[in-house]
CSV table of C-alpha atoms in Angstrom, one decimal:
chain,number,residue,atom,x,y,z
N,883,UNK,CA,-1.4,-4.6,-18.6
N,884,UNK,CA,-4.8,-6.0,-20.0
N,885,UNK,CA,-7.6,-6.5,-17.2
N,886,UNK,CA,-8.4,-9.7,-16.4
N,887,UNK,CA,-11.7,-11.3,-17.4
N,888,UNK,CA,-13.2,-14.1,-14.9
N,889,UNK,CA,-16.2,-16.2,-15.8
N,890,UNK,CA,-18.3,-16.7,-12.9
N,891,UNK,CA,-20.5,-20.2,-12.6
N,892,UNK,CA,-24.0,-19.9,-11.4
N,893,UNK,CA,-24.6,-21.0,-8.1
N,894,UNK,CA,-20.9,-21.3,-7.3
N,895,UNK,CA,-18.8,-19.2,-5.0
N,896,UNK,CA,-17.2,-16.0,-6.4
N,897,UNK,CA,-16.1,-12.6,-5.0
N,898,UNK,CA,-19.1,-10.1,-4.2
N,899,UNK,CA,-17.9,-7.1,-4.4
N,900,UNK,CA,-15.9,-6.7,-8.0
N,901,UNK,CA,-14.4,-3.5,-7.0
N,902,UNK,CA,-13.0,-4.4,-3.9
N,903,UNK,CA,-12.0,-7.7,-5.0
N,904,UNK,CA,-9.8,-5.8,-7.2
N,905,UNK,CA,-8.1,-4.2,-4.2
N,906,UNK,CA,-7.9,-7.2,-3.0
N,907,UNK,CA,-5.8,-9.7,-5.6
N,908,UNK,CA,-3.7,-6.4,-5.9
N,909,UNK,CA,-2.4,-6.6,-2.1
N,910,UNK,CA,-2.4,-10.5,-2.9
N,911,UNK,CA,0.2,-9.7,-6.1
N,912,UNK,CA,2.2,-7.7,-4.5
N,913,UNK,CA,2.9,-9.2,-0.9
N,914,UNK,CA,3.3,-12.5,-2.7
N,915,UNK,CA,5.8,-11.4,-4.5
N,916,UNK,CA,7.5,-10.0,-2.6
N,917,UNK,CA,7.6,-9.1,1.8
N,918,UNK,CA,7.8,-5.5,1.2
N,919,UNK,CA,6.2,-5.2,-2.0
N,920,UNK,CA,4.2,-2.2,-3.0
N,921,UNK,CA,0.6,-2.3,-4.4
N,922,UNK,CA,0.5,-1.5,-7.8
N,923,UNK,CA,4.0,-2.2,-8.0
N,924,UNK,CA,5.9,-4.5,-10.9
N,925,UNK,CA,8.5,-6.8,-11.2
N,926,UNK,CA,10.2,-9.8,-12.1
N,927,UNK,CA,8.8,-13.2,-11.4
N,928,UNK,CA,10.2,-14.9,-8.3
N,929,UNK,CA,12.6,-17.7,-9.4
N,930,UNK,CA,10.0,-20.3,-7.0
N,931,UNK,CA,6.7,-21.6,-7.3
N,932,UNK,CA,3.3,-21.0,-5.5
N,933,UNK,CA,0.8,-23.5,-4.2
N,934,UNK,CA,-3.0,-22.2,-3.5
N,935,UNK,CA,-5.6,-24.0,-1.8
N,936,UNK,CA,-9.4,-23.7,-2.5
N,937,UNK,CA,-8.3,-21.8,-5.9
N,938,UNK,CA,-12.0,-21.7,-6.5
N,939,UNK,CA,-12.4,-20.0,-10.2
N,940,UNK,CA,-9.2,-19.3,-10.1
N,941,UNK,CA,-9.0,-15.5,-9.3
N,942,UNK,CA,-6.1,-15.5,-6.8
N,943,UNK,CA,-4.3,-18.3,-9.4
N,944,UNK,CA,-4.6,-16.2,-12.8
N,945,UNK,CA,-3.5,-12.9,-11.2
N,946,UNK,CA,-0.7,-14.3,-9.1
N,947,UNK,CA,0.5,-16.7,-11.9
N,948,UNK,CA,2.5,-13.4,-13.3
N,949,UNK,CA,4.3,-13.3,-10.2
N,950,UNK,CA,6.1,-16.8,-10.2
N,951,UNK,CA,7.5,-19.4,-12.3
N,952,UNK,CA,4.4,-22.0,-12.0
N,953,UNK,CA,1.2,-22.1,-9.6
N,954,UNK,CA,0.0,-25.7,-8.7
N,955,UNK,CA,-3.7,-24.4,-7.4
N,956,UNK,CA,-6.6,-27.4,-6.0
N,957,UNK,CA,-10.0,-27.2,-6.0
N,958,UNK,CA,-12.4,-30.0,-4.8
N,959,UNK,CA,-15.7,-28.6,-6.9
N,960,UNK,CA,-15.4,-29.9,-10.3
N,961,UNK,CA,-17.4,-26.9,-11.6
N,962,UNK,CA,-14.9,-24.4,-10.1
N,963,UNK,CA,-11.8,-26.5,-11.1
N,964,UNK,CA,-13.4,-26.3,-15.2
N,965,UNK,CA,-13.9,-22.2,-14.8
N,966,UNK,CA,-10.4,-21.9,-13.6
N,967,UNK,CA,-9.1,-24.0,-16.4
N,968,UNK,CA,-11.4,-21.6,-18.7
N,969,UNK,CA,-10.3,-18.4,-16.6
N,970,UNK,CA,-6.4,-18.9,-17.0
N,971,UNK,CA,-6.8,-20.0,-20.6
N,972,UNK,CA,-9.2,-16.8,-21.4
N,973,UNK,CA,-6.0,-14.7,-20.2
N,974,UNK,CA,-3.4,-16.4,-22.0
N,975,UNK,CA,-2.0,-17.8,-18.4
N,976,UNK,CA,-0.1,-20.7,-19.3
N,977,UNK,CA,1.6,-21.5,-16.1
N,978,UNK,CA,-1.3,-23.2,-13.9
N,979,UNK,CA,-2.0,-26.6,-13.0
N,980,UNK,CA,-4.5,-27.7,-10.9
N,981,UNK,CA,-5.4,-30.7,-9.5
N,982,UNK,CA,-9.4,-31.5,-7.9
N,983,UNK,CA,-8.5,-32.3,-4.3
N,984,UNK,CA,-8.4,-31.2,-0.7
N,985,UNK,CA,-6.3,-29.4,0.7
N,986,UNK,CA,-6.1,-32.0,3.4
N,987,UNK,CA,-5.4,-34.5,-0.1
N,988,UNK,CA,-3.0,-32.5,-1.4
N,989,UNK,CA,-1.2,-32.0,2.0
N,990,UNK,CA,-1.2,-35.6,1.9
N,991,UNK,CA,0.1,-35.7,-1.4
N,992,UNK,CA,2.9,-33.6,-0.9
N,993,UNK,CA,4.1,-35.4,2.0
N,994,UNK,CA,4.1,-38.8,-0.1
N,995,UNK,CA,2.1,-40.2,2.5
N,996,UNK,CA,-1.0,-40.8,0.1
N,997,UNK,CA,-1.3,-41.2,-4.1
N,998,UNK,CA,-4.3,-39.7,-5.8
N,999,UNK,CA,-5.4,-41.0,-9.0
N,1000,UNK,CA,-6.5,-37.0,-10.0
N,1001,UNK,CA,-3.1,-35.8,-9.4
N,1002,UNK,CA,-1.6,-38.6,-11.7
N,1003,UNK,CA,-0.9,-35.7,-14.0
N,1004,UNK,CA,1.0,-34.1,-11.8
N,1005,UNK,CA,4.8,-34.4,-11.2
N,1006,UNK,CA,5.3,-32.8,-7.9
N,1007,UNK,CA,8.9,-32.8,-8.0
N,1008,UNK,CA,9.1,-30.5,-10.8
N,1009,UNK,CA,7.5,-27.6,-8.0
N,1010,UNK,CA,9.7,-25.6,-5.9
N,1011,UNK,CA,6.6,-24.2,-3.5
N,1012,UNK,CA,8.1,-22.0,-0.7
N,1013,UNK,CA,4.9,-19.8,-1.1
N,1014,UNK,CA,1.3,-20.6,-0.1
N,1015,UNK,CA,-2.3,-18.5,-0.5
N,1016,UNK,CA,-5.3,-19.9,1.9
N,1017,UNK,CA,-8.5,-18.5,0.7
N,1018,UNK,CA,-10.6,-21.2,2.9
N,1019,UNK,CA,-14.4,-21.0,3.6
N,1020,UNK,CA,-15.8,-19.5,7.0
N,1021,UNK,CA,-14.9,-22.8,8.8
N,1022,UNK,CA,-11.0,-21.6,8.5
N,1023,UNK,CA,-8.3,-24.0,7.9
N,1024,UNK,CA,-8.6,-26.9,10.7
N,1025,UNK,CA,-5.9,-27.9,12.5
N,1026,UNK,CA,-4.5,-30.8,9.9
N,1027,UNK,CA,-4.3,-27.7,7.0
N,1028,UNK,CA,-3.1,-25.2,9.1
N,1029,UNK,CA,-0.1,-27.5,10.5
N,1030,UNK,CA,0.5,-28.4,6.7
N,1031,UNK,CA,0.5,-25.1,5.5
N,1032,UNK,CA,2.9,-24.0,8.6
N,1033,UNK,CA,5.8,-26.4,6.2
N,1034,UNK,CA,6.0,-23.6,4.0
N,1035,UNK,CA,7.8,-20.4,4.4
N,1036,UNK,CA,5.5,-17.6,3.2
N,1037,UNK,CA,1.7,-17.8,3.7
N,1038,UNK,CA,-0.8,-15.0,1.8
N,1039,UNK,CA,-3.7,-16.0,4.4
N,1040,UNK,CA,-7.1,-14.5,2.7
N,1041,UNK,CA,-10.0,-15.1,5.9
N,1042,UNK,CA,-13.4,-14.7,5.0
N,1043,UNK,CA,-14.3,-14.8,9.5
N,1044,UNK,CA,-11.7,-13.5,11.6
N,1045,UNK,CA,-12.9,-15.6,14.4
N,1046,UNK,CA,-11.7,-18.6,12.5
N,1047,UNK,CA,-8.8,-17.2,11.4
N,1048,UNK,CA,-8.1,-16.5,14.9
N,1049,UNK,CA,-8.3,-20.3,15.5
N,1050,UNK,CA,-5.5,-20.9,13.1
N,1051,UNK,CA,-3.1,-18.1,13.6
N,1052,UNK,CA,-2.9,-19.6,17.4
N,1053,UNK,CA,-1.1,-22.7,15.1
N,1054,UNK,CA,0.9,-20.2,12.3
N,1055,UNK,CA,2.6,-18.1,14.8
N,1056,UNK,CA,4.0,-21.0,16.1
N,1057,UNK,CA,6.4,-20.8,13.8
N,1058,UNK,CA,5.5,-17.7,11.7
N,1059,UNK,CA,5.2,-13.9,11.9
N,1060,UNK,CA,2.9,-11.5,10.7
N,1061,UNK,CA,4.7,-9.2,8.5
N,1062,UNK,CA,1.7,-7.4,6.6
N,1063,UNK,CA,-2.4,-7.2,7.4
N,1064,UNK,CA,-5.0,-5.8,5.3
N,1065,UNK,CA,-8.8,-5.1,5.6
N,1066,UNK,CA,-11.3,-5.5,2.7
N,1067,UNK,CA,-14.8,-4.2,3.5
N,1068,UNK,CA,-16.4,-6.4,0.8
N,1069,UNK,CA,-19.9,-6.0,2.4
N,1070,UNK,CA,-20.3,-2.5,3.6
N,1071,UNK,CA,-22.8,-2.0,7.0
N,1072,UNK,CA,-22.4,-5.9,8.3
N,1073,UNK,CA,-20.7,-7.6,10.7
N,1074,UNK,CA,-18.8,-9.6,7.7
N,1075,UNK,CA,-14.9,-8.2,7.2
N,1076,UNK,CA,-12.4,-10.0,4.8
N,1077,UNK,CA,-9.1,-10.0,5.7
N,1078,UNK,CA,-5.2,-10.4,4.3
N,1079,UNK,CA,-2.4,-11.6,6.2
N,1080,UNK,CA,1.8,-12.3,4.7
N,1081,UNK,CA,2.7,-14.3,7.5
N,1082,UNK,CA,6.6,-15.9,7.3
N,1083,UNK,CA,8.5,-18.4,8.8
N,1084,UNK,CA,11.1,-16.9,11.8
N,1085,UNK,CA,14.5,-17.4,11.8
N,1086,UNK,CA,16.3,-19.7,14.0
């Protein structure tokens, strides 16, 4: 397969540390699509659709696309939502659409409890999203996100602060497992630790 090429945006958030953040979207691919899927490992796409939230340039978006039948990804900076358009086009990834809202928006959305003229693009019905990826900022999910994410089956949880992540898992494992944890050391010799979790919804 080609590599993938990502334009970064100056003053923007990106991944620090490329070579890591290449381990890292290759745990992402393979636990999203499938539970006990192996890194490195290939496959068909699943027959469903992924939602992401705080796709920033797209990185988790354009290499997961691949791996399902369409990704609906949101990103509230404008600047981010224009390189991920740019991102998925400069590797032929034909499969994304995005939308510039919240995640708290686009919960919203999705439950048809609130219309938003940027989404007006956008037929939701035409998505079948039983998998989600969280890539939030240090503040973690909140407890309006995190109950709306909890609606979906399969969550790829990407944490940035473990304390926050903490936070939320108290409201995911409510009603969802942890089937597979990972450790990315982006910044070697500090306190800061990434982190990926598949979490999925127990059976009744």
């Amino acid at each position: 397969a080609e590599p993938l090429r990502y334009r970064q945006i100056e003053g923007c958030f990106s991944q620090p540390n490329g070579e890591v953040a290449q381990h890292m979207l290759g745990w992402a691919r393979a636990v999203a699509r499938a539970d006990d899927g192996a890194v490195g490992s290939a496959g068909p796409a699943r027959g469903d659709d992924l939602l992401e939230l705080y796709c920033g340039n797209g990185n988790f978006a354009v290499g997961l696309a691949p791996c399902f039948r369409q990704v609906l990804a949101t990103e509230l900076v404008k600047g981010l939502v224009d390189a991920a358009i740019r991102n998925a086009s400069d590797n032929g990834v034909a499969n994304i659409t995005l939308a510039r809202v919240s995640a708290e928006e686009l919960g919203q959305a999705l439950q048809g409890t609130r219309s938003f003229q940027r989404m007006s693009h956008i037929d939701i019905s035409a998505f079948e999203l039983r998998t989600v990826l969280v890539d939030p900022p240090r503040a973690g999910l909140g407890a309006e996100v995190a109950e709306f994410v909890a609606t979906f089956d399969r969550i790829v949880y990407i944490s940035c602060n473990p304390e926050t992540m903490h936070v939320d898992l108290k409201i995911l494992c409510r009603t969802h497992e942890l089937l597979r944890l990972a450790v990315f050391d982006q910044f070697p010799y500090t306190d800061h630790l990434e982190m990926g979790m598949l979490l999925v919804r127990r059976a009744t």
